[in-house]
PDB file of C-alpha atoms and ligand atoms in Angstrom:
ATOM      1  CA  MET A  87     -51.525  20.329 -33.670  1.00 58.00           C
ATOM      2  CA  SER A  88     -53.629  17.985 -31.569  1.00 61.00           C
ATOM      3  CA  ARG A  89     -52.293  17.045 -28.147  1.00 61.00           C
ATOM      4  CA  GLU A  90     -52.204  13.423 -29.197  1.00 66.00           C
ATOM      5  CA  ARG A  91     -49.823  14.146 -32.115  1.00 83.00           C
ATOM      6  CA  ILE A  92     -47.405  16.541 -30.455  1.00 94.00           C
ATOM      7  CA  LYS A  93     -43.951  15.118 -29.794  1.00 97.00           C
ATOM      8  CA  LEU A  94     -40.838  16.717 -28.328  1.00 98.00           C
ATOM      9  CA  THR A  95     -37.370  16.162 -29.757  1.00 98.00           C
ATOM     10  CA  ILE A  96     -34.466  17.098 -27.498  1.00 98.00           C
ATOM     11  CA  HIS A  97     -31.353  17.801 -29.579  1.00 98.00           C
ATOM     12  CA  HIS A  98     -28.488  17.086 -27.193  1.00 97.00           C
ATOM     13  CA  LEU A  99     -25.529  18.951 -28.652  1.00 96.00           C
ATOM     14  CA  TYR A 100     -22.135  17.287 -28.086  1.00 96.00           C
ATOM     15  CA  ALA A 101     -23.649  14.929 -25.512  1.00 93.00           C
ATOM     16  CA  ASP A 102     -20.484  12.898 -24.965  1.00 90.00           C
ATOM     17  CA  MET A 103     -18.139  15.917 -24.843  1.00 90.00           C
ATOM     18  CA  MET A 104     -20.066  18.580 -22.930  1.00 88.00           C
ATOM     19  CA  ASN A 105     -21.358  16.857 -19.810  1.00 83.00           C
ATOM     20  CA  LEU A 106     -19.444  18.472 -16.956  1.00 77.00           C
ATOM     21  CA  TYR A 107     -20.948  17.978 -13.487  1.00 80.00           C
ATOM     22  CA  GLY A 108     -23.710  15.795 -14.890  1.00 82.00           C
ATOM     23  CA  ASP A 109     -25.264  18.423 -17.160  1.00 88.00           C
ATOM     24  CA  ARG A 110     -26.907  15.446 -18.886  1.00 90.00           C
ATOM     25  CA  GLY A 111     -29.391  15.703 -16.015  1.00 95.00           C
ATOM     26  CA  ASN A 112     -30.929  18.650 -17.853  1.00 97.00           C
ATOM     27  CA  VAL A 113     -31.921  16.333 -20.708  1.00 97.00           C
ATOM     28  CA  ILE A 114     -33.366  13.790 -18.275  1.00 97.00           C
ATOM     29  CA  ALA A 115     -35.376  16.441 -16.398  1.00 98.00           C
ATOM     30  CA  ILE A 116     -37.013  17.800 -19.550  1.00 98.00           C
ATOM     31  CA  LYS A 117     -37.650  14.292 -20.921  1.00 98.00           C
ATOM     32  CA  LYS A 118     -39.319  13.032 -17.730  1.00 98.00           C
ATOM     33  CA  ARG A 119     -41.442  16.164 -17.135  1.00 98.00           C
ATOM     34  CA  SER A 120     -42.694  15.907 -20.713  1.00 98.00           C
ATOM     35  CA  GLU A 121     -43.419  12.166 -20.528  1.00 98.00           C
ATOM     36  CA  TRP A 122     -45.155  12.558 -17.146  1.00 98.00           C
ATOM     37  CA  ARG A 123     -47.616  14.743 -19.062  1.00 97.00           C
ATOM     38  CA  GLY A 124     -48.095  12.133 -21.762  1.00 96.00           C
ATOM     39  CA  ILE A 125     -45.957  13.887 -24.376  1.00 97.00           C
ATOM     40  CA  PRO A 126     -43.518  11.479 -26.057  1.00 97.00           C
ATOM     41  CA  VAL A 127     -39.886  12.529 -26.302  1.00 98.00           C
ATOM     42  CA  ASP A 128     -37.034  11.599 -28.623  1.00 98.00           C
ATOM     43  CA  VAL A 129     -33.474  12.484 -27.626  1.00 98.00           C
ATOM     44  CA  VAL A 130     -31.101  13.012 -30.550  1.00 97.00           C
ATOM     45  CA  ASP A 131     -27.360  13.331 -29.913  1.00 96.00           C
ATOM     46  CA  VAL A 132     -25.798  15.904 -32.254  1.00 97.00           C
ATOM     47  CA  GLY A 133     -22.032  15.358 -32.333  1.00 96.00           C
ATOM     48  CA  LEU A 134     -19.067  16.851 -34.154  1.00 96.00           C
ATOM     49  CA  GLY A 135     -19.726  17.088 -37.891  1.00 96.00           C
ATOM     50  CA  GLU A 136     -23.439  16.257 -37.508  1.00 97.00           C
ATOM     51  CA  SER A 137     -26.107  18.734 -38.675  1.00 97.00           C
ATOM     52  CA  ILE A 138     -28.830  20.178 -36.451  1.00 97.00           C
ATOM     53  CA  ARG A 139     -32.153  18.982 -37.879  1.00 95.00           C
ATOM     54  CA  PRO A 140     -35.275  20.636 -36.389  1.00 95.00           C
ATOM     55  CA  THR A 141     -38.386  18.426 -36.723  1.00 95.00           C
ATOM     56  CA  SER A 142     -41.967  19.136 -37.813  1.00 90.00           C
ATOM     57  CA  SER A 143     -43.048  19.023 -34.129  1.00 93.00           C
ATOM     58  CA  ALA A 144     -41.564  20.564 -30.964  1.00 97.00           C
ATOM     59  CA  ASP A 145     -37.768  20.888 -30.608  1.00 98.00           C
ATOM     60  CA  LEU A 146     -35.482  21.870 -27.757  1.00 98.00           C
ATOM     61  CA  PHE A 147     -31.681  22.259 -28.043  1.00 98.00           C
ATOM     62  CA  LEU A 148     -29.321  21.737 -25.089  1.00 96.00           C
ATOM     63  CA  PHE A 149     -25.597  21.804 -24.570  1.00 92.00           C
ATOM     64  CA  GLY A 150     -23.643  21.434 -21.388  1.00 89.00           C
ATOM     65  CA  GLY A 151     -20.350  22.484 -19.913  1.00 86.00           C
ATOM     66  CA  GLY A 152     -16.868  21.368 -20.837  1.00 85.00           C
ATOM     67  CA  GLN A 153     -13.207  22.234 -20.569  1.00 86.00           C
ATOM     68  CA  ASP A 154     -11.196  24.430 -22.939  1.00 86.00           C
ATOM     69  CA  ARG A 155     -10.042  21.445 -25.027  1.00 88.00           C
ATOM     70  CA  GLU A 156     -13.612  20.400 -25.829  1.00 90.00           C
ATOM     71  CA  GLN A 157     -14.627  24.012 -26.380  1.00 93.00           C
ATOM     72  CA  ALA A 158     -11.942  24.404 -29.050  1.00 94.00           C
ATOM     73  CA  LEU A 159     -13.359  21.391 -30.916  1.00 93.00           C
ATOM     74  CA  LEU A 160     -16.901  22.784 -30.625  1.00 93.00           C
ATOM     75  CA  ALA A 161     -15.875  26.259 -31.805  1.00 95.00           C
ATOM     76  CA  GLU A 162     -14.439  24.716 -34.976  1.00 95.00           C
ATOM     77  CA  ASP A 163     -17.543  22.613 -35.494  1.00 96.00           C
ATOM     78  CA  LEU A 164     -19.897  25.558 -34.942  1.00 96.00           C
ATOM     79  CA  SER A 165     -17.928  28.015 -37.063  1.00 94.00           C
ATOM     80  CA  GLY A 166     -19.737  27.107 -40.295  1.00 90.00           C
ATOM     81  CA  THR A 167     -23.366  26.420 -41.216  1.00 94.00           C
ATOM     82  CA  LYS A 168     -24.035  24.583 -37.951  1.00 97.00           C
ATOM     83  CA  GLY A 169     -23.544  27.740 -35.903  1.00 97.00           C
ATOM     84  CA  ALA A 170     -25.569  29.732 -38.429  1.00 97.00           C
ATOM     85  CA  ASP A 171     -28.358  27.140 -38.176  1.00 97.00           C
ATOM     86  CA  LEU A 172     -28.358  27.417 -34.362  1.00 98.00           C
ATOM     87  CA  ARG A 173     -28.455  31.238 -34.579  1.00 98.00           C
ATOM     88  CA  ALA A 174     -31.356  31.053 -37.054  1.00 97.00           C
ATOM     89  CA  ILE A 175     -33.217  28.683 -34.715  1.00 98.00           C
ATOM     90  CA  VAL A 176     -32.850  31.214 -31.881  1.00 98.00           C
ATOM     91  CA  ASP A 177     -33.840  34.164 -34.093  1.00 98.00           C
ATOM     92  CA  ASP A 178     -36.966  32.203 -35.025  1.00 97.00           C
ATOM     93  CA  GLY A 179     -37.866  31.721 -31.331  1.00 97.00           C
ATOM     94  CA  GLY A 180     -36.410  28.230 -30.902  1.00 98.00           C
ATOM     95  CA  VAL A 181     -35.624  27.035 -27.362  1.00 98.00           C
ATOM     96  CA  VAL A 182     -31.910  26.631 -26.628  1.00 98.00           C
ATOM     97  CA  LEU A 183     -30.188  26.154 -23.250  1.00 98.00           C
ATOM     98  CA  GLY A 184     -26.395  26.430 -23.005  1.00 97.00           C
ATOM     99  CA  VAL A 185     -24.551  25.744 -19.742  1.00 97.00           C
ATOM    100  CA  CYS A 186     -21.120  27.181 -18.836  1.00 96.00           C
ATOM    101  CA  GLY A 187     -18.721  26.141 -21.626  1.00 96.00           C
ATOM    102  CA  GLY A 188     -21.692  25.755 -23.972  1.00 96.00           C
ATOM    103  CA  TYR A 189     -23.063  29.129 -22.829  1.00 98.00           C
ATOM    104  CA  GLN A 190     -19.678  30.808 -23.389  1.00 98.00           C
ATOM    105  CA  LEU A 191     -19.752  29.673 -27.031  1.00 97.00           C
ATOM    106  CA  MET A 192     -23.199  31.268 -27.497  1.00 98.00           C
ATOM    107  CA  GLY A 193     -21.488  34.682 -27.363  1.00 98.00           C
ATOM    108  CA  HIS A 194     -19.109  36.363 -29.843  1.00 98.00           C
ATOM    109  CA  HIS A 195     -15.980  34.592 -28.566  1.00 98.00           C
ATOM    110  CA  TYR A 196     -14.460  32.691 -25.664  1.00 97.00           C
ATOM    111  CA  GLU A 197     -10.820  33.595 -24.994  1.00 97.00           C
ATOM    112  CA  THR A 198      -8.829  30.752 -23.469  1.00 96.00           C
ATOM    113  CA  PRO A 199      -6.205  31.227 -20.730  1.00 95.00           C
ATOM    114  CA  GLU A 200      -3.591  30.821 -23.494  1.00 95.00           C
ATOM    115  CA  GLY A 201      -5.044  33.856 -25.294  1.00 95.00           C
ATOM    116  CA  GLU A 202      -6.735  31.956 -28.137  1.00 95.00           C
ATOM    117  CA  LYS A 203     -10.066  33.578 -29.114  1.00 97.00           C
ATOM    118  CA  LEU A 204     -12.473  30.741 -29.899  1.00 97.00           C
ATOM    119  CA  PRO A 205     -15.252  32.080 -32.162  1.00 97.00           C
ATOM    120  CA  GLY A 206     -18.757  31.788 -30.689  1.00 97.00           C
ATOM    121  CA  VAL A 207     -22.117  31.454 -32.420  1.00 98.00           C
ATOM    122  CA  GLY A 208     -23.141  35.052 -31.693  1.00 98.00           C
ATOM    123  CA  ILE A 209     -26.525  34.226 -30.170  1.00 98.00           C
ATOM    124  CA  PHE A 210     -25.874  36.595 -27.271  1.00 98.00           C
ATOM    125  CA  ASP A 211     -24.132  39.974 -27.473  1.00 98.00           C
ATOM    126  CA  MET A 212     -21.461  39.036 -24.972  1.00 98.00           C
ATOM    127  CA  HIS A 213     -17.895  37.684 -24.828  1.00 98.00           C
ATOM    128  CA  THR A 214     -15.820  35.800 -22.286  1.00 98.00           C
ATOM    129  CA  ARG A 215     -12.254  36.587 -21.243  1.00 98.00           C
ATOM    130  CA  PRO A 216      -9.907  34.342 -19.241  1.00 98.00           C
ATOM    131  CA  ARG A 217      -9.176  34.993 -15.595  1.00 97.00           C
ATOM    132  CA  ARG A 218      -6.084  37.089 -14.881  1.00 96.00           C
ATOM    133  CA  GLU A 219      -3.175  35.660 -12.884  1.00 95.00           C
ATOM    134  CA  ASP A 220      -4.449  37.427  -9.749  1.00 96.00           C
ATOM    135  CA  GLU A 221      -8.022  36.131 -10.208  1.00 97.00           C
ATOM    136  CA  ALA A 222      -9.265  32.790  -8.883  1.00 97.00           C
ATOM    137  CA  ARG A 223     -11.644  30.466 -10.644  1.00 97.00           C
ATOM    138  CA  LEU A 224     -15.289  31.276  -9.812  1.00 98.00           C
ATOM    139  CA  ILE A 225     -16.390  28.190  -7.892  1.00 98.00           C
ATOM    140  CA  GLY A 226     -19.286  27.545  -5.537  1.00 96.00           C
ATOM    141  CA  ASN A 227     -23.010  27.295  -5.005  1.00 96.00           C
ATOM    142  CA  VAL A 228     -25.200  29.936  -6.628  1.00 97.00           C
ATOM    143  CA  LEU A 229     -28.605  31.379  -5.830  1.00 98.00           C
ATOM    144  CA  ALA A 230     -29.975  33.849  -8.364  1.00 98.00           C
ATOM    145  CA  ARG A 231     -33.233  35.707  -9.049  1.00 97.00           C
ATOM    146  CA  VAL A 232     -34.864  35.519 -12.485  1.00 96.00           C
ATOM    147  CA  ARG A 233     -37.273  38.118 -13.896  1.00 84.00           C
ATOM    148  CA  VAL A 234     -39.386  35.865 -16.099  1.00 84.00           C
ATOM    149  CA  PRO A 235     -40.648  37.721 -19.194  1.00 81.00           C
ATOM    150  CA  GLU A 236     -43.526  35.236 -19.354  1.00 82.00           C
ATOM    151  CA  ASP A 237     -44.555  36.481 -15.886  1.00 80.00           C
ATOM    152  CA  GLU A 238     -44.159  40.178 -16.814  1.00 76.00           C
ATOM    153  CA  GLU A 239     -47.771  40.945 -15.802  1.00 80.00           C
ATOM    154  CA  SER A 240     -47.523  39.319 -12.400  1.00 78.00           C
ATOM    155  CA  GLY A 241     -43.980  40.650 -11.950  1.00 76.00           C
ATOM    156  CA  ALA A 242     -43.145  37.291 -10.401  1.00 80.00           C
ATOM    157  CA  ILE A 243     -39.535  36.856  -9.311  1.00 86.00           C
ATOM    158  CA  ARG A 244     -38.333  33.243  -9.535  1.00 94.00           C
ATOM    159  CA  GLU A 245     -35.144  31.782  -8.114  1.00 97.00           C
ATOM    160  CA  ILE A 246     -32.643  29.276  -9.464  1.00 98.00           C
ATOM    161  CA  ALA A 247     -29.970  27.404  -7.523  1.00 97.00           C
ATOM    162  CA  GLY A 248     -26.965  25.540  -8.848  1.00 96.00           C
ATOM    163  CA  PHE A 249     -23.183  25.150  -8.810  1.00 96.00           C
ATOM    164  CA  GLU A 250     -20.569  27.064 -10.787  1.00 97.00           C
ATOM    165  CA  ASN A 251     -16.946  26.349 -11.664  1.00 97.00           C
ATOM    166  CA  HIS A 252     -15.435  28.507 -14.379  1.00 97.00           C
ATOM    167  CA  GLY A 253     -12.351  30.587 -14.969  1.00 97.00           C
ATOM    168  CA  GLY A 254     -13.883  32.636 -17.743  1.00 97.00           C
ATOM    169  CA  ARG A 255     -15.415  36.051 -17.053  1.00 98.00           C
ATOM    170  CA  THR A 256     -18.417  36.841 -19.255  1.00 98.00           C
ATOM    171  CA  GLU A 257     -19.144  40.472 -20.065  1.00 98.00           C
ATOM    172  CA  LEU A 258     -22.642  41.231 -21.414  1.00 98.00           C
ATOM    173  CA  GLY A 259     -23.035  43.795 -24.193  1.00 98.00           C
ATOM    174  CA  GLU A 260     -26.662  44.370 -25.220  1.00 96.00           C
ATOM    175  CA  ALA A 261     -27.595  40.878 -23.989  1.00 96.00           C
ATOM    176  CA  ASP A 262     -30.068  40.715 -21.083  1.00 97.00           C
ATOM    177  CA  PRO A 263     -28.902  38.731 -18.071  1.00 98.00           C
ATOM    178  CA  LEU A 264     -30.895  35.598 -17.251  1.00 97.00           C
ATOM    179  CA  ALA A 265     -30.753  36.377 -13.536  1.00 98.00           C
ATOM    180  CA  GLU A 266     -29.389  38.594 -10.780  1.00 98.00           C
ATOM    181  CA  ILE A 267     -26.971  37.004  -8.325  1.00 98.00           C
ATOM    182  CA  VAL A 268     -28.134  36.622  -4.708  1.00 98.00           C
ATOM    183  CA  VAL A 269     -25.275  34.347  -3.582  1.00 98.00           C
ATOM    184  CA  GLY A 270     -22.306  33.400  -5.772  1.00 98.00           C
ATOM    185  CA  TYR A 271     -20.356  34.917  -8.688  1.00 98.00           C
ATOM    186  CA  GLY A 272     -22.323  34.445 -11.935  1.00 98.00           C
ATOM    187  CA  ASN A 273     -21.054  35.892 -15.220  1.00 98.00           C
ATOM    188  CA  ASN A 274     -17.952  37.603 -13.860  1.00 98.00           C
ATOM    189  CA  GLY A 275     -18.092  37.993 -10.063  1.00 98.00           C
ATOM    190  CA  ARG A 276     -18.324  41.760 -10.490  1.00 98.00           C
ATOM    191  CA  ASP A 277     -21.576  43.043 -12.031  1.00 98.00           C
ATOM    192  CA  GLY A 278     -24.075  40.805 -10.214  1.00 98.00           C
ATOM    193  CA  THR A 279     -25.421  39.233 -13.394  1.00 98.00           C
ATOM    194  CA  GLU A 280     -25.805  35.525 -14.123  1.00 98.00           C
ATOM    195  CA  GLY A 281     -26.229  34.042 -17.569  1.00 98.00           C
ATOM    196  CA  ALA A 282     -28.071  35.598 -20.485  1.00 98.00           C
ATOM    197  CA  ARG A 283     -31.441  35.348 -22.195  1.00 97.00           C
ATOM    198  CA  ARG A 284     -32.638  36.432 -25.653  1.00 97.00           C
ATOM    199  CA  LEU A 285     -36.043  35.299 -26.999  1.00 97.00           C
ATOM    200  CA  ASN A 286     -36.100  31.603 -26.019  1.00 97.00           C
ATOM    201  CA  ALA A 287     -32.324  31.207 -25.796  1.00 98.00           C
ATOM    202  CA  TYR A 288     -31.053  30.739 -22.245  1.00 98.00           C
ATOM    203  CA  GLY A 289     -27.421  30.719 -21.113  1.00 98.00           C
ATOM    204  CA  THR A 290     -26.258  29.995 -17.587  1.00 98.00           C
ATOM    205  CA  TYR A 291     -23.183  29.131 -15.545  1.00 98.00           C
ATOM    206  CA  LEU A 292     -25.235  26.885 -13.269  1.00 97.00           C
ATOM    207  CA  HIS A 293     -24.322  23.223 -13.285  1.00 96.00           C
ATOM    208  CA  GLY A 294     -25.899  20.837 -10.835  1.00 88.00           C
ATOM    209  CA  SER A 295     -27.365  19.795 -13.077  1.00 92.00           C
ATOM    210  CA  LEU A 296     -29.509  22.882 -13.171  1.00 96.00           C
ATOM    211  CA  LEU A 297     -32.974  21.702 -14.226  1.00 97.00           C
ATOM    212  CA  PRO A 298     -33.861  18.783 -11.911  1.00 97.00           C
ATOM    213  CA  LYS A 299     -34.019  21.009  -8.812  1.00 97.00           C
ATOM    214  CA  ASN A 300     -35.408  24.051 -10.646  1.00 98.00           C
ATOM    215  CA  PRO A 301     -38.694  22.551 -11.945  1.00 97.00           C
ATOM    216  CA  TRP A 302     -40.288  25.909 -12.811  1.00 96.00           C
ATOM    217  CA  LEU A 303     -37.457  26.616 -15.276  1.00 97.00           C
ATOM    218  CA  THR A 304     -37.668  23.118 -16.726  1.00 98.00           C
ATOM    219  CA  ASP A 305     -41.383  23.616 -17.354  1.00 98.00           C
ATOM    220  CA  GLN A 306     -40.777  27.111 -18.807  1.00 97.00           C
ATOM    221  CA  LEU A 307     -38.356  25.685 -21.385  1.00 98.00           C
ATOM    222  CA  LEU A 308     -40.708  22.772 -22.119  1.00 98.00           C
ATOM    223  CA  LEU A 309     -43.771  25.021 -22.482  1.00 97.00           C
ATOM    224  CA  ASN A 310     -41.917  27.484 -24.735  1.00 97.00           C
ATOM    225  CA  ALA A 311     -40.939  24.571 -26.994  1.00 98.00           C
ATOM    226  CA  LEU A 312     -44.419  22.987 -27.083  1.00 97.00           C
ATOM    227  CA  ARG A 313     -46.209  26.311 -27.674  1.00 97.00           C
ATOM    228  CA  ARG A 314     -44.301  26.761 -30.906  1.00 96.00           C
ATOM    229  CA  VAL A 315     -46.505  23.989 -32.324  1.00 95.00           C
ATOM    230  CA  ASP A 316     -49.618  24.427 -30.151  1.00 95.00           C
ATOM    231  CA  GLU A 317     -49.915  27.931 -28.707  1.00 95.00           C
ATOM    232  CA  LYS A 318     -52.769  26.925 -26.437  1.00 95.00           C
ATOM    233  CA  ILE A 319     -51.083  23.943 -24.803  1.00 96.00           C
ATOM    234  CA  GLU A 320     -50.911  23.971 -21.002  1.00 96.00           C
ATOM    235  CA  LEU A 321     -48.866  21.749 -18.699  1.00 96.00           C
ATOM    236  CA  GLU A 322     -50.707  19.904 -15.958  1.00 97.00           C
ATOM    237  CA  PRO A 323     -49.140  20.589 -12.548  1.00 97.00           C
ATOM    238  CA  LEU A 324     -46.925  17.797 -11.196  1.00 98.00           C
ATOM    239  CA  ASP A 325     -46.178  16.800  -7.589  1.00 98.00           C
ATOM    240  CA  ASP A 326     -42.885  18.698  -7.224  1.00 97.00           C
ATOM    241  CA  ALA A 327     -42.352  17.976  -3.541  1.00 98.00           C
ATOM    242  CA  ALA A 328     -39.033  16.182  -4.120  1.00 97.00           C
ATOM    243  CA  GLU A 329     -37.758  18.781  -6.591  1.00 97.00           C
ATOM    244  CA  LEU A 330     -38.702  21.697  -4.358  1.00 96.00           C
ATOM    245  CA  SER A 331     -37.155  19.998  -1.343  1.00 96.00           C
ATOM    246  CA  ALA A 332     -33.911  19.646  -3.313  1.00 95.00           C
ATOM    247  CA  PHE A 333     -34.085  23.316  -4.333  1.00 96.00           C
ATOM    248  CA  SER A 334     -34.813  24.537  -0.795  1.00 95.00           C
ATOM    249  CA  SER A 335     -32.080  22.445   0.764  1.00 94.00           C
ATOM    250  CA  VAL A 336     -29.524  24.168  -1.483  1.00 92.00           C
ATOM    251  CA  ALA A 337     -31.084  27.637  -1.555  1.00 96.00           C
ATOM    252  CA  ASP A 338     -31.641  27.815   2.210  1.00 95.00           C
ATOM    253  CA  ARG A 339     -28.174  26.478   2.972  1.00 94.00           C
ATOM    254  CA  ILE A 340     -26.315  28.928   0.745  1.00 93.00           C
ATOM    255  CA  SER A 341     -28.488  31.921   1.611  1.00 93.00           C
ATOM    256  CA  GLY A 342     -28.685  31.245   5.346  1.00 87.00           C
ATOM    257  CA  ARG A 343     -32.479  31.265   5.088  1.00 83.00           C
ATOM    258  CA  GLY A 344     -34.396  28.813   7.177  1.00 68.00           C
ATOM    259  CA  ARG A 345     -31.820  28.898   9.942  1.00 60.00           C
ATOM    260  CA  GLY A 346     -33.659  29.431  13.287  1.00 51.00           C
TER     261      GLY A 346
HETATM  262  N1  LIG B 401     -13.567  26.181 -19.676  1.00 65.39           N
HETATM  263  C1  LIG B 401     -14.548  27.183 -19.290  1.00 65.39           C
HETATM  264  C2  LIG B 401     -14.077  28.018 -18.073  1.00 65.39           C
HETATM  265  O1  LIG B 401     -13.337  27.530 -17.263  1.00 65.39           O
HETATM  266  C3  LIG B 401     -15.888  26.548 -18.969  1.00 65.39           C
HETATM  267  C4  LIG B 401     -15.817  25.537 -17.826  1.00 65.39           C
HETATM  268  C5  LIG B 401     -17.116  24.796 -17.591  1.00 65.39           C
HETATM  269  O2  LIG B 401     -17.878  24.458 -18.518  1.00 65.39           O
HETATM  270  N2  LIG B 401     -17.371  24.506 -16.283  1.00 65.39           N
HETATM  271  O3  LIG B 401     -14.512  29.160 -17.937  1.00 65.39           O
END
């Protein structure tokens, strides 16, 4: 597809319900970094009862974090063809990012503190249990290291920084973690993993919102989506001084780096 005709559609799942800690910023970051490269973007809100409709051009699917009440409504809504459609999109290499409550529902189930097992979409081989009485919520800033499959040859290690606040403990089965924790709790505060990744499906506990101050990850998601329609497309570099300053101010503060 010629560069002039490519267009990105961001499917914002449950935009008005799953927007904890400004996760909507992830949509804005992807939209702006695409438009700054001259690629037009449509943002489509996909709410309860509405179908997911991939387009004939590039698509990217996002859903943010939310509390147990919203997650129960989502689990119901995703339990039929909608969840199967999302799973099929991932199996076909589609780009999906789920954050916290959205991420938890990308596994087999999310068990609420009341013991209700909300069915997940089954994108990742993982499940989430509630915290025990003697366990605190996992809250705080996070710095984590990502082994980027796209950088396998160079073996590059990237970092992501963000903020987490969740009671749920996610246990990975066969699913690969997205990252390894440097500072913070991540999936469960025990095994040093954060999030999950399978093909072009990404799950993370990092709010912030995550993408604005992690521009490399934003571009990775964007490029993976665009290359599904034009495998040779490249992204021109942008002046990321402000984004990288925001990343460093968080990463250095929580890791103690940069202190003289
Ligand atoms: N309700 C879920 C939990 O507490 C997710 C919360 C969130 O999205 N921050 O684990």
